[in-house]
């Protein structure tokens, strides 16, 4: 077999590449690396603090927060006077205008309005805000404490229990008395509504009372449904704590609860403002009622 001249050139070129490739294989590559030794961090012993952040105790039996002051009594007297002016204007106006049915009906509507208003207000401060909330902080804080020690409301003195609402009634109703004094229908509504709102905390206190210790007329009115009953309001202080908010007569409680009105309002508030009500959370120790134990030194 003959080899052409051009083939000789190719063979010599291939042999040269082979020698070059063999030459490259004779090189050695050395790699070096340094390894850092990490020091183990010093571990501090874990200490668990079991002390509660806030220690809350119920008021003592001689606690000044349960007593009436002269300022409290003055506000209650002013509030009662304001309500009586409204009712007196309604009666006088009815006599002068010879109408009776309309003022009576407006008074009855005022009574129903007060019960509904007490429920809406009670729902609001039970579910939103805290002690630092402007204007309503003290009421919110008081109602939260009321859920833990509901029986303390029965230990509050009369003016102590009513003075906050009496102050509000004085500021809001007195101007209405001066402006609408010659409107018997309006005055009938305002007088009955404001009176029931101001005394709603007294009705609330009676709902926590013992039947044997309540005045007989109060028990009759509770059993008749004129005032919120003890059994109906007791349901508000049992889980899930999201019903029976009304505390004047309680006539609205069944309607509001069966139609889930407050649950609908909670959804509106959540989607519009992003606020979650407390009723959506599992009740914690702040909502767990502590039983009353009698002591000469403190109220548990």
PDB file of N, CA, C and O in Angstrom, residues 116-166:
ATOM      1  N   UNK A 116     -81.545  49.428  73.082  1.00  0.00           N
ATOM      2  CA  UNK A 116     -80.732  49.170  71.895  1.00  0.00           C
ATOM      3  C   UNK A 116     -79.398  49.907  71.986  1.00  0.00           C
ATOM      4  O   UNK A 116     -78.340  49.337  71.684  1.00  0.00           O
ATOM      5  N   UNK A 117     -79.438  51.160  72.405  1.00  0.00           N
ATOM      6  CA  UNK A 117     -78.201  51.938  72.536  1.00  0.00           C
ATOM      7  C   UNK A 117     -77.244  51.342  73.548  1.00  0.00           C
ATOM      8  O   UNK A 117     -76.028  51.322  73.328  1.00  0.00           O
ATOM      9  N   UNK A 118     -77.788  50.835  74.654  1.00  0.00           N
ATOM     10  CA  UNK A 118     -76.919  50.215  75.667  1.00  0.00           C
ATOM     11  C   UNK A 118     -76.236  48.977  75.103  1.00  0.00           C
ATOM     12  O   UNK A 118     -75.075  48.697  75.427  1.00  0.00           O
ATOM     13  N   UNK A 119     -76.941  48.234  74.244  1.00  0.00           N
ATOM     14  CA  UNK A 119     -76.353  47.041  73.641  1.00  0.00           C
ATOM     15  C   UNK A 119     -75.233  47.376  72.670  1.00  0.00           C
ATOM     16  O   UNK A 119     -74.173  46.740  72.683  1.00  0.00           O
ATOM     17  N   UNK A 120     -75.466  48.382  71.816  1.00  0.00           N
ATOM     18  CA  UNK A 120     -74.449  48.778  70.837  1.00  0.00           C
ATOM     19  C   UNK A 120     -73.207  49.308  71.551  1.00  0.00           C
ATOM     20  O   UNK A 120     -72.063  48.959  71.207  1.00  0.00           O
ATOM     21  N   UNK A 121     -73.421  50.125  72.569  1.00  0.00           N
ATOM     22  CA  UNK A 121     -72.290  50.686  73.315  1.00  0.00           C
ATOM     23  C   UNK A 121     -71.528  49.590  74.053  1.00  0.00           C
ATOM     24  O   UNK A 121     -70.291  49.543  74.034  1.00  0.00           O
ATOM     25  N   UNK A 122     -72.258  48.702  74.695  1.00  0.00           N
ATOM     26  CA  UNK A 122     -71.660  47.591  75.438  1.00  0.00           C
ATOM     27  C   UNK A 122     -70.849  46.701  74.497  1.00  0.00           C
ATOM     28  O   UNK A 122     -69.724  46.280  74.819  1.00  0.00           O
ATOM     29  N   UNK A 123     -71.406  46.401  73.324  1.00  0.00           N
ATOM     30  CA  UNK A 123     -70.693  45.597  72.328  1.00  0.00           C
ATOM     31  C   UNK A 123     -69.387  46.276  71.911  1.00  0.00           C
ATOM     32  O   UNK A 123     -68.340  45.629  71.797  1.00  0.00           O
ATOM     33  N   UNK A 124     -69.454  47.591  71.685  1.00  0.00           N
ATOM     34  CA  UNK A 124     -68.276  48.322  71.230  1.00  0.00           C
ATOM     35  C   UNK A 124     -67.138  48.311  72.230  1.00  0.00           C
ATOM     36  O   UNK A 124     -65.992  48.004  71.889  1.00  0.00           O
ATOM     37  N   UNK A 125     -67.428  48.616  73.496  1.00  0.00           N
ATOM     38  CA  UNK A 125     -66.341  48.693  74.472  1.00  0.00           C
ATOM     39  C   UNK A 125     -65.890  47.315  74.938  1.00  0.00           C
ATOM     40  O   UNK A 125     -64.784  47.164  75.463  1.00  0.00           O
ATOM     41  N   UNK A 126     -66.721  46.292  74.746  1.00  0.00           N
ATOM     42  CA  UNK A 126     -66.287  44.929  75.050  1.00  0.00           C
ATOM     43  C   UNK A 126     -65.305  44.396  74.018  1.00  0.00           C
ATOM     44  O   UNK A 126     -64.469  43.547  74.332  1.00  0.00           O
ATOM     45  N   UNK A 127     -65.388  44.884  72.798  1.00  0.00           N
ATOM     46  CA  UNK A 127     -64.641  44.277  71.697  1.00  0.00           C
ATOM     47  C   UNK A 127     -63.525  45.124  71.113  1.00  0.00           C
ATOM     48  O   UNK A 127     -62.649  44.585  70.424  1.00  0.00           O
ATOM     49  N   UNK A 128     -63.533  46.413  71.364  1.00  0.00           N
ATOM     50  CA  UNK A 128     -62.534  47.265  70.719  1.00  0.00           C
ATOM     51  C   UNK A 128     -61.896  48.220  71.723  1.00  0.00           C
ATOM     52  O   UNK A 128     -62.542  48.639  72.694  1.00  0.00           O
ATOM     53  N   UNK A 129     -60.624  48.570  71.444  1.00  0.00           N
ATOM     54  CA  UNK A 129     -59.933  49.548  72.271  1.00  0.00           C
ATOM     55  C   UNK A 129     -59.360  48.963  73.548  1.00  0.00           C
ATOM     56  O   UNK A 129     -59.518  47.780  73.856  1.00  0.00           O
ATOM     57  N   UNK A 130     -58.696  49.843  74.299  1.00  0.00           N
ATOM     58  CA  UNK A 130     -58.126  49.450  75.590  1.00  0.00           C
ATOM     59  C   UNK A 130     -58.098  50.665  76.503  1.00  0.00           C
ATOM     60  O   UNK A 130     -58.716  51.692  76.196  1.00  0.00           O
ATOM     61  N   UNK A 131     -57.371  50.552  77.596  1.00  0.00           N
ATOM     62  CA  UNK A 131     -57.362  51.625  78.590  1.00  0.00           C
ATOM     63  C   UNK A 131     -56.785  52.931  78.041  1.00  0.00           C
ATOM     64  O   UNK A 131     -57.068  54.003  78.584  1.00  0.00           O
ATOM     65  N   UNK A 132     -55.971  52.845  76.976  1.00  0.00           N
ATOM     66  CA  UNK A 132     -55.361  54.049  76.410  1.00  0.00           C
ATOM     67  C   UNK A 132     -56.209  54.711  75.334  1.00  0.00           C
ATOM     68  O   UNK A 132     -55.813  55.736  74.781  1.00  0.00           O
ATOM     69  N   UNK A 133     -57.368  54.146  75.017  1.00  0.00           N
ATOM     70  CA  UNK A 133     -58.234  54.711  73.983  1.00  0.00           C
ATOM     71  C   UNK A 133     -58.776  56.066  74.431  1.00  0.00           C
ATOM     72  O   UNK A 133     -59.314  56.181  75.539  1.00  0.00           O
ATOM     73  N   UNK A 134     -58.632  57.103  73.615  1.00  0.00           N
ATOM     74  CA  UNK A 134     -59.146  58.424  74.007  1.00  0.00           C
ATOM     75  C   UNK A 134     -60.646  58.401  74.305  1.00  0.00           C
ATOM     76  O   UNK A 134     -61.403  57.700  73.652  1.00  0.00           O
ATOM     77  N   UNK A 135     -61.039  59.138  75.315  1.00  0.00           N
ATOM     78  CA  UNK A 135     -62.429  59.342  75.727  1.00  0.00           C
ATOM     79  C   UNK A 135     -63.047  58.089  76.372  1.00  0.00           C
ATOM     80  O   UNK A 135     -63.660  58.177  77.429  1.00  0.00           O
ATOM     81  N   UNK A 136     -62.874  56.928  75.753  1.00  0.00           N
ATOM     82  CA  UNK A 136     -63.566  55.732  76.232  1.00  0.00           C
ATOM     83  C   UNK A 136     -62.656  54.768  76.992  1.00  0.00           C
ATOM     84  O   UNK A 136     -63.110  53.707  77.414  1.00  0.00           O
ATOM     85  N   UNK A 137     -61.386  55.126  77.157  1.00  0.00           N
ATOM     86  CA  UNK A 137     -60.428  54.210  77.766  1.00  0.00           C
ATOM     87  C   UNK A 137     -60.813  53.733  79.151  1.00  0.00           C
ATOM     88  O   UNK A 137     -60.713  52.542  79.465  1.00  0.00           O
ATOM     89  N   UNK A 138     -61.275  54.643  79.996  1.00  0.00           N
ATOM     90  CA  UNK A 138     -61.633  54.259  81.364  1.00  0.00           C
ATOM     91  C   UNK A 138     -62.839  53.322  81.382  1.00  0.00           C
ATOM     92  O   UNK A 138     -62.898  52.372  82.179  1.00  0.00           O
ATOM     93  N   UNK A 139     -63.804  53.574  80.483  1.00  0.00           N
ATOM     94  CA  UNK A 139     -64.972  52.693  80.399  1.00  0.00           C
ATOM     95  C   UNK A 139     -64.582  51.308  79.882  1.00  0.00           C
ATOM     96  O   UNK A 139     -65.059  50.292  80.394  1.00  0.00           O
ATOM     97  N   UNK A 140     -63.703  51.259  78.889  1.00  0.00           N
ATOM     98  CA  UNK A 140     -63.253  49.979  78.354  1.00  0.00           C
ATOM     99  C   UNK A 140     -62.534  49.181  79.428  1.00  0.00           C
ATOM    100  O   UNK A 140     -62.781  47.987  79.621  1.00  0.00           O
ATOM    101  N   UNK A 141     -61.649  49.845  80.141  1.00  0.00           N
ATOM    102  CA  UNK A 141     -60.894  49.182  81.206  1.00  0.00           C
ATOM    103  C   UNK A 141     -61.823  48.680  82.303  1.00  0.00           C
ATOM    104  O   UNK A 141     -61.657  47.568  82.823  1.00  0.00           O
ATOM    105  N   UNK A 142     -62.822  49.497  82.651  1.00  0.00           N
ATOM    106  CA  UNK A 142     -63.765  49.101  83.702  1.00  0.00           C
ATOM    107  C   UNK A 142     -64.594  47.893  83.285  1.00  0.00           C
ATOM    108  O   UNK A 142     -64.826  46.974  84.087  1.00  0.00           O
ATOM    109  N   UNK A 143     -65.027  47.855  82.028  1.00  0.00           N
ATOM    110  CA  UNK A 143     -65.843  46.724  81.576  1.00  0.00           C
ATOM    111  C   UNK A 143     -65.015  45.451  81.448  1.00  0.00           C
ATOM    112  O   UNK A 143     -65.531  44.354  81.652  1.00  0.00           O
ATOM    113  N   UNK A 144     -63.714  45.584  81.108  1.00  0.00           N
ATOM    114  CA  UNK A 144     -62.858  44.403  81.081  1.00  0.00           C
ATOM    115  C   UNK A 144     -62.691  43.835  82.488  1.00  0.00           C
ATOM    116  O   UNK A 144     -62.739  42.621  82.700  1.00  0.00           O
ATOM    117  N   UNK A 145     -62.501  44.734  83.459  1.00  0.00           N
ATOM    118  CA  UNK A 145     -62.432  44.283  84.844  1.00  0.00           C
ATOM    119  C   UNK A 145     -63.748  43.691  85.319  1.00  0.00           C
ATOM    120  O   UNK A 145     -63.773  42.742  86.110  1.00  0.00           O
ATOM    121  N   UNK A 146     -64.844  44.234  84.787  1.00  0.00           N
ATOM    122  CA  UNK A 146     -66.166  43.724  85.164  1.00  0.00           C
ATOM    123  C   UNK A 146     -66.356  42.274  84.727  1.00  0.00           C
ATOM    124  O   UNK A 146     -67.003  41.488  85.413  1.00  0.00           O
ATOM    125  N   UNK A 147     -65.782  41.908  83.588  1.00  0.00           N
ATOM    126  CA  UNK A 147     -65.908  40.518  83.128  1.00  0.00           C
ATOM    127  C   UNK A 147     -65.156  39.561  84.046  1.00  0.00           C
ATOM    128  O   UNK A 147     -65.559  38.407  84.197  1.00  0.00           O
ATOM    129  N   UNK A 148     -64.074  40.023  84.643  1.00  0.00           N
ATOM    130  CA  UNK A 148     -63.305  39.157  85.535  1.00  0.00           C
ATOM    131  C   UNK A 148     -63.940  39.094  86.918  1.00  0.00           C
ATOM    132  O   UNK A 148     -63.966  38.033  87.554  1.00  0.00           O
ATOM    133  N   UNK A 149     -64.438  40.216  87.395  1.00  0.00           N
ATOM    134  CA  UNK A 149     -65.076  40.276  88.726  1.00  0.00           C
ATOM    135  C   UNK A 149     -66.447  40.939  88.600  1.00  0.00           C
ATOM    136  O   UNK A 149     -66.661  42.064  89.058  1.00  0.00           O
ATOM    137  N   UNK A 150     -67.413  40.299  87.962  1.00  0.00           N
ATOM    138  CA  UNK A 150     -68.706  40.936  87.689  1.00  0.00           C
ATOM    139  C   UNK A 150     -69.477  41.326  88.945  1.00  0.00           C
ATOM    140  O   UNK A 150     -70.259  42.272  88.930  1.00  0.00           O
ATOM    141  N   UNK A 151     -69.250  40.611  90.021  1.00  0.00           N
ATOM    142  CA  UNK A 151     -69.988  40.884  91.253  1.00  0.00           C
ATOM    143  C   UNK A 151     -69.559  42.185  91.932  1.00  0.00           C
ATOM    144  O   UNK A 151     -70.245  42.681  92.817  1.00  0.00           O
ATOM    145  N   UNK A 152     -68.422  42.782  91.511  1.00  0.00           N
ATOM    146  CA  UNK A 152     -67.999  44.028  92.146  1.00  0.00           C
ATOM    147  C   UNK A 152     -68.962  45.173  91.849  1.00  0.00           C
ATOM    148  O   UNK A 152     -69.001  46.143  92.598  1.00  0.00           O
ATOM    149  N   UNK A 153     -69.727  45.056  90.755  1.00  0.00           N
ATOM    150  CA  UNK A 153     -70.673  46.124  90.439  1.00  0.00           C
ATOM    151  C   UNK A 153     -71.740  46.258  91.518  1.00  0.00           C
ATOM    152  O   UNK A 153     -72.289  47.331  91.745  1.00  0.00           O
ATOM    153  N   UNK A 154     -72.029  45.156  92.192  1.00  0.00           N
ATOM    154  CA  UNK A 154     -73.020  45.200  93.271  1.00  0.00           C
ATOM    155  C   UNK A 154     -72.449  45.834  94.533  1.00  0.00           C
ATOM    156  O   UNK A 154     -73.205  46.147  95.458  1.00  0.00           O
ATOM    157  N   UNK A 155     -71.140  46.021  94.598  1.00  0.00           N
ATOM    158  CA  UNK A 155     -70.492  46.635  95.752  1.00  0.00           C
ATOM    159  C   UNK A 155     -70.286  48.131  95.576  1.00  0.00           C
ATOM    160  O   UNK A 155     -69.913  48.822  96.524  1.00  0.00           O
ATOM    161  N   UNK A 156     -70.493  48.604  94.362  1.00  0.00           N
ATOM    162  CA  UNK A 156     -70.322  50.033  94.111  1.00  0.00           C
ATOM    163  C   UNK A 156     -71.478  50.821  94.726  1.00  0.00           C
ATOM    164  O   UNK A 156     -72.633  50.411  94.638  1.00  0.00           O
ATOM    165  N   UNK A 157     -71.150  51.961  95.269  1.00  0.00           N
ATOM    166  CA  UNK A 157     -72.198  52.821  95.803  1.00  0.00           C
ATOM    167  C   UNK A 157     -72.966  53.487  94.661  1.00  0.00           C
ATOM    168  O   UNK A 157     -72.475  53.579  93.532  1.00  0.00           O
ATOM    169  N   UNK A 158     -74.172  53.931  94.966  1.00  0.00           N
ATOM    170  CA  UNK A 158     -75.115  54.398  93.951  1.00  0.00           C
ATOM    171  C   UNK A 158     -74.512  55.462  93.041  1.00  0.00           C
ATOM    172  O   UNK A 158     -74.479  55.298  91.810  1.00  0.00           O
ATOM    173  N   UNK A 159     -74.036  56.560  93.597  1.00  0.00           N
ATOM    174  CA  UNK A 159     -73.522  57.657  92.778  1.00  0.00           C
ATOM    175  C   UNK A 159     -72.228  57.263  92.063  1.00  0.00           C
ATOM    176  O   UNK A 159     -71.969  57.714  90.946  1.00  0.00           O
ATOM    177  N   UNK A 160     -71.429  56.425  92.701  1.00  0.00           N
ATOM    178  CA  UNK A 160     -70.207  55.939  92.060  1.00  0.00           C
ATOM    179  C   UNK A 160     -70.526  55.180  90.780  1.00  0.00           C
ATOM    180  O   UNK A 160     -69.812  55.296  89.778  1.00  0.00           O
ATOM    181  N   UNK A 161     -71.609  54.426  90.802  1.00  0.00           N
ATOM    182  CA  UNK A 161     -71.994  53.600  89.663  1.00  0.00           C
ATOM    183  C   UNK A 161     -72.602  54.416  88.515  1.00  0.00           C
ATOM    184  O   UNK A 161     -72.489  54.025  87.354  1.00  0.00           O
ATOM    185  N   UNK A 162     -73.230  55.547  88.846  1.00  0.00           N
ATOM    186  CA  UNK A 162     -74.001  56.282  87.838  1.00  0.00           C
ATOM    187  C   UNK A 162     -73.376  57.593  87.385  1.00  0.00           C
ATOM    188  O   UNK A 162     -73.838  58.168  86.380  1.00  0.00           O
ATOM    189  N   UNK A 163     -72.361  58.081  88.063  1.00  0.00           N
ATOM    190  CA  UNK A 163     -71.912  59.455  87.808  1.00  0.00           C
ATOM    191  C   UNK A 163     -71.376  59.667  86.391  1.00  0.00           C
ATOM    192  O   UNK A 163     -71.560  60.740  85.815  1.00  0.00           O
ATOM    193  N   UNK A 164     -70.703  58.664  85.816  1.00  0.00           N
ATOM    194  CA  UNK A 164     -70.130  58.850  84.472  1.00  0.00           C
ATOM    195  C   UNK A 164     -71.226  59.072  83.432  1.00  0.00           C
ATOM    196  O   UNK A 164     -71.137  59.982  82.592  1.00  0.00           O
ATOM    197  N   UNK A 165     -72.276  58.245  83.483  1.00  0.00           N
ATOM    198  CA  UNK A 165     -73.385  58.415  82.551  1.00  0.00           C
ATOM    199  C   UNK A 165     -74.180  59.687  82.853  1.00  0.00           C
ATOM    200  O   UNK A 165     -74.678  60.343  81.936  1.00  0.00           O
ATOM    201  N   UNK A 166     -74.280  60.037  84.141  1.00  0.00           N
ATOM    202  CA  UNK A 166     -75.001  61.265  84.509  1.00  0.00           C
ATOM    203  C   UNK A 166     -74.308  62.491  83.927  1.00  0.00           C
ATOM    204  O   UNK A 166     -74.967  63.446  83.485  1.00  0.00           O
TER     205      UNK A 166
END
